[in-house]
């Protein structure tokens, strides 16, 4: 049984306008380096702190704490072995810089961003200009260990372009140049791998 892993590739620190807000040490707990639908799990919930229905993975943007909804998104395992991401939020979940409309099947290499500063004005299914985000992830299909090794290989060489744009874009804040879509900005290569491995070990122990 395969798993889907979302590995953190946040790049908000590349946006000079957000230099004071980005990557605060106190916010690390709200930016999990690994989000994983494990073998045997049917779905996982992702969102802001919620005492009524706590998410499996707690996330919060350092840009605006209200940008992430309590029940922001879920990832569900499909009967055919695929994985579906559903958006339930006010400010959107974006796959390859397109706001998710209902649900979308995740593919290896997809780029997923949770929330957008102008999300309330963006319609589901709408393309957005590539933007910097502290909650940006890349999708890996396969085992967690394979995902970590693949991420390490990408960091040491050329990353395959898995975050394709669809159509013309509508403007939004926190824009990034198109080249930033093919970078893993905002994380130390060796340090990032070490954190991912620690998260993977902790995840295995929690099973």
GROMACS .gro file of N, CA and C in nm, residues 87-95 97-103 118-128:
model
   81
   87UNK      N    1  -1.042   2.079  -0.039
   87UNK     CA    2  -1.028   2.209   0.027
   87UNK      C    3  -1.160   2.248   0.092
   88UNK      N    4  -1.154   2.291   0.218
   88UNK     CA    5  -1.275   2.333   0.291
   88UNK      C    6  -1.260   2.476   0.342
   89UNK      N    7  -1.161   2.549   0.296
   89UNK     CA    8  -1.119   2.673   0.361
   89UNK      C    9  -1.177   2.799   0.298
   90UNK      N   10  -1.158   2.909   0.372
   90UNK     CA   11  -1.198   3.041   0.323
   90UNK      C   12  -1.094   3.097   0.226
   91UNK      N   13  -0.966   3.076   0.254
   91UNK     CA   14  -0.859   3.137   0.174
   91UNK      C   15  -0.792   3.041   0.076
   92UNK      N   16  -0.842   2.920   0.069
   92UNK     CA   17  -0.801   2.830  -0.038
   92UNK      C   18  -0.680   2.742  -0.011
   93UNK      N   19  -0.678   2.632  -0.083
   93UNK     CA   20  -0.561   2.545  -0.096
   93UNK      C   21  -0.527   2.543  -0.244
   94UNK      N   22  -0.399   2.551  -0.277
   94UNK     CA   23  -0.357   2.571  -0.416
   94UNK      C   24  -0.265   2.457  -0.459
   95UNK      N   25  -0.301   2.392  -0.568
   95UNK     CA   26  -0.218   2.286  -0.624
   95UNK      C   27  -0.164   2.336  -0.757
   97UNK      N   28  -0.043   2.620  -0.812
   97UNK     CA   29  -0.087   2.759  -0.825
   97UNK      C   30  -0.224   2.773  -0.889
   98UNK      N   31  -0.310   2.679  -0.863
   98UNK     CA   32  -0.451   2.688  -0.899
   98UNK      C   33  -0.533   2.656  -0.774
   99UNK      N   34  -0.629   2.744  -0.743
   99UNK     CA   35  -0.711   2.720  -0.624
   99UNK      C   36  -0.796   2.595  -0.645
  100UNK      N   37  -0.790   2.504  -0.549
  100UNK     CA   38  -0.864   2.379  -0.559
  100UNK      C   39  -1.014   2.407  -0.555
  101UNK      N   40  -1.085   2.347  -0.648
  101UNK     CA   41  -1.231   2.357  -0.653
  101UNK      C   42  -1.288   2.223  -0.608
  102UNK      N   43  -1.329   2.215  -0.483
  102UNK     CA   44  -1.380   2.088  -0.430
  102UNK      C   45  -1.265   1.996  -0.395
  103UNK      N   46  -1.225   1.913  -0.490
  103UNK     CA   47  -1.115   1.820  -0.467
  103UNK      C   48  -1.031   1.802  -0.592
  118UNK      N   49  -0.471   3.690  -0.045
  118UNK     CA   50  -0.587   3.744  -0.116
  118UNK      C   51  -0.688   3.634  -0.147
  119UNK      N   52  -0.680   3.524  -0.070
  119UNK     CA   53  -0.761   3.407  -0.101
  119UNK      C   54  -0.910   3.429  -0.102
  120UNK      N   55  -0.960   3.519  -0.016
  120UNK     CA   56  -1.104   3.542  -0.008
  120UNK      C   57  -1.159   3.598  -0.138
  121UNK      N   58  -1.073   3.657  -0.220
  121UNK     CA   59  -1.116   3.716  -0.347
  121UNK      C   60  -1.085   3.628  -0.467
  122UNK      N   61  -1.031   3.510  -0.444
  122UNK     CA   62  -0.997   3.418  -0.552
  122UNK      C   63  -1.100   3.307  -0.561
  123UNK      N   64  -1.146   3.280  -0.681
  123UNK     CA   65  -1.250   3.179  -0.700
  123UNK      C   66  -1.189   3.039  -0.712
  124UNK      N   67  -1.261   2.938  -0.665
  124UNK     CA   68  -1.216   2.800  -0.685
  124UNK      C   69  -1.196   2.770  -0.833
  125UNK      N   70  -1.086   2.704  -0.866
  125UNK     CA   71  -1.053   2.674  -1.005
  125UNK      C   72  -0.974   2.783  -1.074
  126UNK      N   73  -0.948   2.893  -1.003
  126UNK     CA   74  -0.877   3.007  -1.062
  126UNK      C   75  -0.725   2.992  -1.047
  127UNK      N   76  -0.652   3.023  -1.155
  127UNK     CA   77  -0.506   3.026  -1.149
  127UNK      C   78  -0.461   3.150  -1.074
  128UNK      N   79  -0.348   3.141  -1.007
  128UNK     CA   80  -0.289   3.256  -0.941
  128UNK      C   81  -0.144   3.269  -0.984
   0.00000   0.00000   0.00000
